[in-house]
GROMACS .gro file of C-alpha atoms in nm:
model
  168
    1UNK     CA    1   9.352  16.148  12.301
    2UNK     CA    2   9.709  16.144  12.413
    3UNK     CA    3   9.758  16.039  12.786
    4UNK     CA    4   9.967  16.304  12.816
    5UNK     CA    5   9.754  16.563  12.792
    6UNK     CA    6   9.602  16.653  13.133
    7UNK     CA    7   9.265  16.714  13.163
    8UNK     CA    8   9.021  16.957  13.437
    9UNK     CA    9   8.932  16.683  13.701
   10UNK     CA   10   8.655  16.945  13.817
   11UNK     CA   11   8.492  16.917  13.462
   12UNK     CA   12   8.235  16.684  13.387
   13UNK     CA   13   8.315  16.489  13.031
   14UNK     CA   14   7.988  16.500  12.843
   15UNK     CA   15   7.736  16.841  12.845
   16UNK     CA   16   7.382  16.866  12.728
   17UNK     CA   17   7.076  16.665  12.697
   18UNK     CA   18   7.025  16.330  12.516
   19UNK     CA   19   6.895  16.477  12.215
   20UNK     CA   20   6.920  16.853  12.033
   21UNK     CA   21   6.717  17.078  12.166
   22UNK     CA   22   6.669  17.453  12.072
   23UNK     CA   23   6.849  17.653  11.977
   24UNK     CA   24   7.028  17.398  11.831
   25UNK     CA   25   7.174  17.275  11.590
   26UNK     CA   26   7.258  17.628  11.439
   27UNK     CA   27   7.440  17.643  11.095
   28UNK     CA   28   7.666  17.886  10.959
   29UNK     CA   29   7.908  17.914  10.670
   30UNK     CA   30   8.192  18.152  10.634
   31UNK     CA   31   8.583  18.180  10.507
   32UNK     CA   32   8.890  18.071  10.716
   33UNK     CA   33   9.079  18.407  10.781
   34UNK     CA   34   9.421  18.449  10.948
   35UNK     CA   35   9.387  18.500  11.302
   36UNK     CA   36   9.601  18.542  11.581
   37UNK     CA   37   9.910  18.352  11.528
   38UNK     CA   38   9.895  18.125  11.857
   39UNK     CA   39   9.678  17.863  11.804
   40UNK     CA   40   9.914  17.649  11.694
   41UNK     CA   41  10.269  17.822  11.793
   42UNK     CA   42  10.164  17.903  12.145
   43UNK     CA   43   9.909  17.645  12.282
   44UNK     CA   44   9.980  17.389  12.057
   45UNK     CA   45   9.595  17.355  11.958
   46UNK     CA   46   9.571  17.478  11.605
   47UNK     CA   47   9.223  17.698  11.515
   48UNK     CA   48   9.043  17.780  11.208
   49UNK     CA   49   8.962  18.129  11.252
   50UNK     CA   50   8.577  18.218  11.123
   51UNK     CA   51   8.544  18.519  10.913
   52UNK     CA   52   8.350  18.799  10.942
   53UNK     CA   53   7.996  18.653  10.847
   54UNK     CA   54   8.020  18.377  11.035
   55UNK     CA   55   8.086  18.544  11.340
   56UNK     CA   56   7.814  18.819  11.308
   57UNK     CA   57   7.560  18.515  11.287
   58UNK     CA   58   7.720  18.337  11.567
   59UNK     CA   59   7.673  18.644  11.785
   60UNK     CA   60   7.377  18.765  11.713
   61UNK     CA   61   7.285  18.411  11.800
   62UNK     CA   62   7.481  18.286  12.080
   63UNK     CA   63   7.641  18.431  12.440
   64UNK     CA   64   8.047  18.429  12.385
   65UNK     CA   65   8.139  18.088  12.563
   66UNK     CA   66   8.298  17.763  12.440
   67UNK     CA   67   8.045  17.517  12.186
   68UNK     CA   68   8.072  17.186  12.004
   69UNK     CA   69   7.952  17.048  11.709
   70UNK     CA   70   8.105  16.955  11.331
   71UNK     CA   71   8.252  17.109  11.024
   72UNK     CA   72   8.384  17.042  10.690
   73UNK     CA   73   8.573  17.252  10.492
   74UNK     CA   74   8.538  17.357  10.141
   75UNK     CA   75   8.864  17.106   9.999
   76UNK     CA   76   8.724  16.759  10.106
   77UNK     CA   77   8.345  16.805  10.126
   78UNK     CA   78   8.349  16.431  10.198
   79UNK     CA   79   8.469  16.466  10.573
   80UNK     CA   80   8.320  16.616  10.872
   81UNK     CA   81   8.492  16.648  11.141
   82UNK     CA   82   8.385  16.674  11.509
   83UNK     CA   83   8.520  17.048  11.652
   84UNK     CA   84   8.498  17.288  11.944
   85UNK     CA   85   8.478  17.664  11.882
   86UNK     CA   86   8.546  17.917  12.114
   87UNK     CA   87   8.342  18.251  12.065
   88UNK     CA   88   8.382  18.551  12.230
   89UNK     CA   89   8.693  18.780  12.307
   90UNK     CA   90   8.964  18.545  12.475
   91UNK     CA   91   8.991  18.749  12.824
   92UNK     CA   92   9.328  18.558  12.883
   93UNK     CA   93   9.443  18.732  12.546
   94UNK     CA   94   9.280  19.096  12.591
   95UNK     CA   95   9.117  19.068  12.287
   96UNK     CA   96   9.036  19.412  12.134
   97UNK     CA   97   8.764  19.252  11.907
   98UNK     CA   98   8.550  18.915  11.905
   99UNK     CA   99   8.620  18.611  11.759
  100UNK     CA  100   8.539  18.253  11.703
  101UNK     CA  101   8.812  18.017  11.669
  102UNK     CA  102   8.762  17.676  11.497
  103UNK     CA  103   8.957  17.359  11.622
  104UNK     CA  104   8.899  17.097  11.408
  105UNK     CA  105   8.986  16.749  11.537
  106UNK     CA  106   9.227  16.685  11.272
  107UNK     CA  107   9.546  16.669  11.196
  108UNK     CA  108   9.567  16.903  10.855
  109UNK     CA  109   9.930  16.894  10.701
  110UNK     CA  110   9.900  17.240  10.538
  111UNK     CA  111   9.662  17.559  10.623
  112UNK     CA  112   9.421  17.611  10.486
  113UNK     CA  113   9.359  18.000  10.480
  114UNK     CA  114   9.071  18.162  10.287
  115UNK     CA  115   8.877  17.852  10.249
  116UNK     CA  116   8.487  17.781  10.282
  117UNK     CA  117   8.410  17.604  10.621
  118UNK     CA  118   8.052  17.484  10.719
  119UNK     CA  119   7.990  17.435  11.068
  120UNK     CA  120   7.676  17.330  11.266
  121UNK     CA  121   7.684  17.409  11.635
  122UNK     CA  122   7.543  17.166  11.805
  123UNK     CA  123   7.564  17.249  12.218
  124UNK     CA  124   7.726  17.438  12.455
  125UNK     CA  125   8.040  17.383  12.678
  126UNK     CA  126   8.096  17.656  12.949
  127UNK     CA  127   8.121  17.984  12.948
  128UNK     CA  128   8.476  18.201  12.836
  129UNK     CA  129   8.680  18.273  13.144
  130UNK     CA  130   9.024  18.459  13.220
  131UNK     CA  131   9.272  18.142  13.365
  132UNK     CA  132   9.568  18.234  13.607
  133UNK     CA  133   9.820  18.061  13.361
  134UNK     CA  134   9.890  17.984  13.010
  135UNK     CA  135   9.917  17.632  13.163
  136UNK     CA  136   9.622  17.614  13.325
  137UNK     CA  137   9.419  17.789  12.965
  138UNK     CA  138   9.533  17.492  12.808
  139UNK     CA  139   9.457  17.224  13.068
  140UNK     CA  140   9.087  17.357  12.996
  141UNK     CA  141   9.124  17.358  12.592
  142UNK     CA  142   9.229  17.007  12.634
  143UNK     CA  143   8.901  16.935  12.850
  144UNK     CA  144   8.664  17.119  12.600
  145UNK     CA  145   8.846  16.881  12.339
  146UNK     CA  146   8.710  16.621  12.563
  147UNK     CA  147   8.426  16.694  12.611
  148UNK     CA  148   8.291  16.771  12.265
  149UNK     CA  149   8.471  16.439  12.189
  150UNK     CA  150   8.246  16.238  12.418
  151UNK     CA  151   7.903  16.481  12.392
  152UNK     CA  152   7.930  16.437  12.026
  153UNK     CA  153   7.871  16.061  12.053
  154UNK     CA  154   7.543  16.011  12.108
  155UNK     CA  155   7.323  15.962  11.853
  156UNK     CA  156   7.137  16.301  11.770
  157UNK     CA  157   7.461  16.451  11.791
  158UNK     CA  158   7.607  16.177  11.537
  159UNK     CA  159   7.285  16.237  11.285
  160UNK     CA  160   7.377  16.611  11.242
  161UNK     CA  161   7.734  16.448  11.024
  162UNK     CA  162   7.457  16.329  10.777
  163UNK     CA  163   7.244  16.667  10.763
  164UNK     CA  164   7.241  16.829  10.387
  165UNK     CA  165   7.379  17.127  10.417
  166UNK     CA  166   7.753  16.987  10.435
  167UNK     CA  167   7.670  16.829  10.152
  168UNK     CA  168   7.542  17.178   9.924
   0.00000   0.00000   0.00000
């Protein structure tokens, strides 16, 4: 992670017990839809936007909030990539319907619209808040980055980048 980037000092930098415990991990597979066009333009944090399906088992599943975990995507079945998802309806944004937003850890060249993604969820972050500031929204993103970063290390978290069904 860039130094640059400032994190929430108020945050702590790892969430979640030592090893997976229920309800995780929780799998779901769905299509990369367009979403809202700021992602990457605005916050400079690029999303894969779930579609439809994936969302309606996320929710019937989880509270709205902020979660970690991995995903691959359809092209390169070969790579999974650690990510942090944000479900729920964006207060800062007003959204007038739910969502869950993607961001992979990667640096893609190209979209990659209307593509399978896999995900498995694998714990939870904090809940979705409103934020005084664009600034301060993205102070946050950067520490959820951060923190699924460092939560995903330990080693029931790692396993799950082995577990079959990003392989099917």
């Amino acid at each position: 992670m860039a130094n640059s980037k400032q994190l929430n000092p108020n945050r702590p930098l790892v969430v979640g017990p030592e090893t997976l415990q229920d309800p995780y991990p929780l799998k779901l597979a769905g299509t990369v839809v367009k979403g809202f066009g700021r992602g990457s333009k605005e916050l400079g944090i690029p999303t894969a936007n779930l579609s439809n399906e994936a969302l309606d088992a996320l929710c019937s599943a989880f509270d709205t909030g902020v979660y970690y975990g991995w995903t691959c995507i359809e092209a390169d079945k070969s790579t999974i990539y650690p990510m942090v998802m944000s479900l729920g309806w964006n207060p800062y944004y007003n959204n007038e319907k739910r969502s869950a937003e993607v961001h992979i850890m990667h640096n893609f060249e190209e979209d990659f619209y209307d593509t399978g993604i896999k995900v498995i969820v694998a714990g939870y972050v904090r809940a979705e808040q409103n934020y005084p500031s664009l600034d301060a929204l993205i102070e946050d993103i950067n520490t959820d980055i951060e923190v699924a970063r460092q939560s995903l290390q330990r080693p029931a978290y790692q396993d799950l980048k082995e577990d079959p069904f990003f392989k099917n």
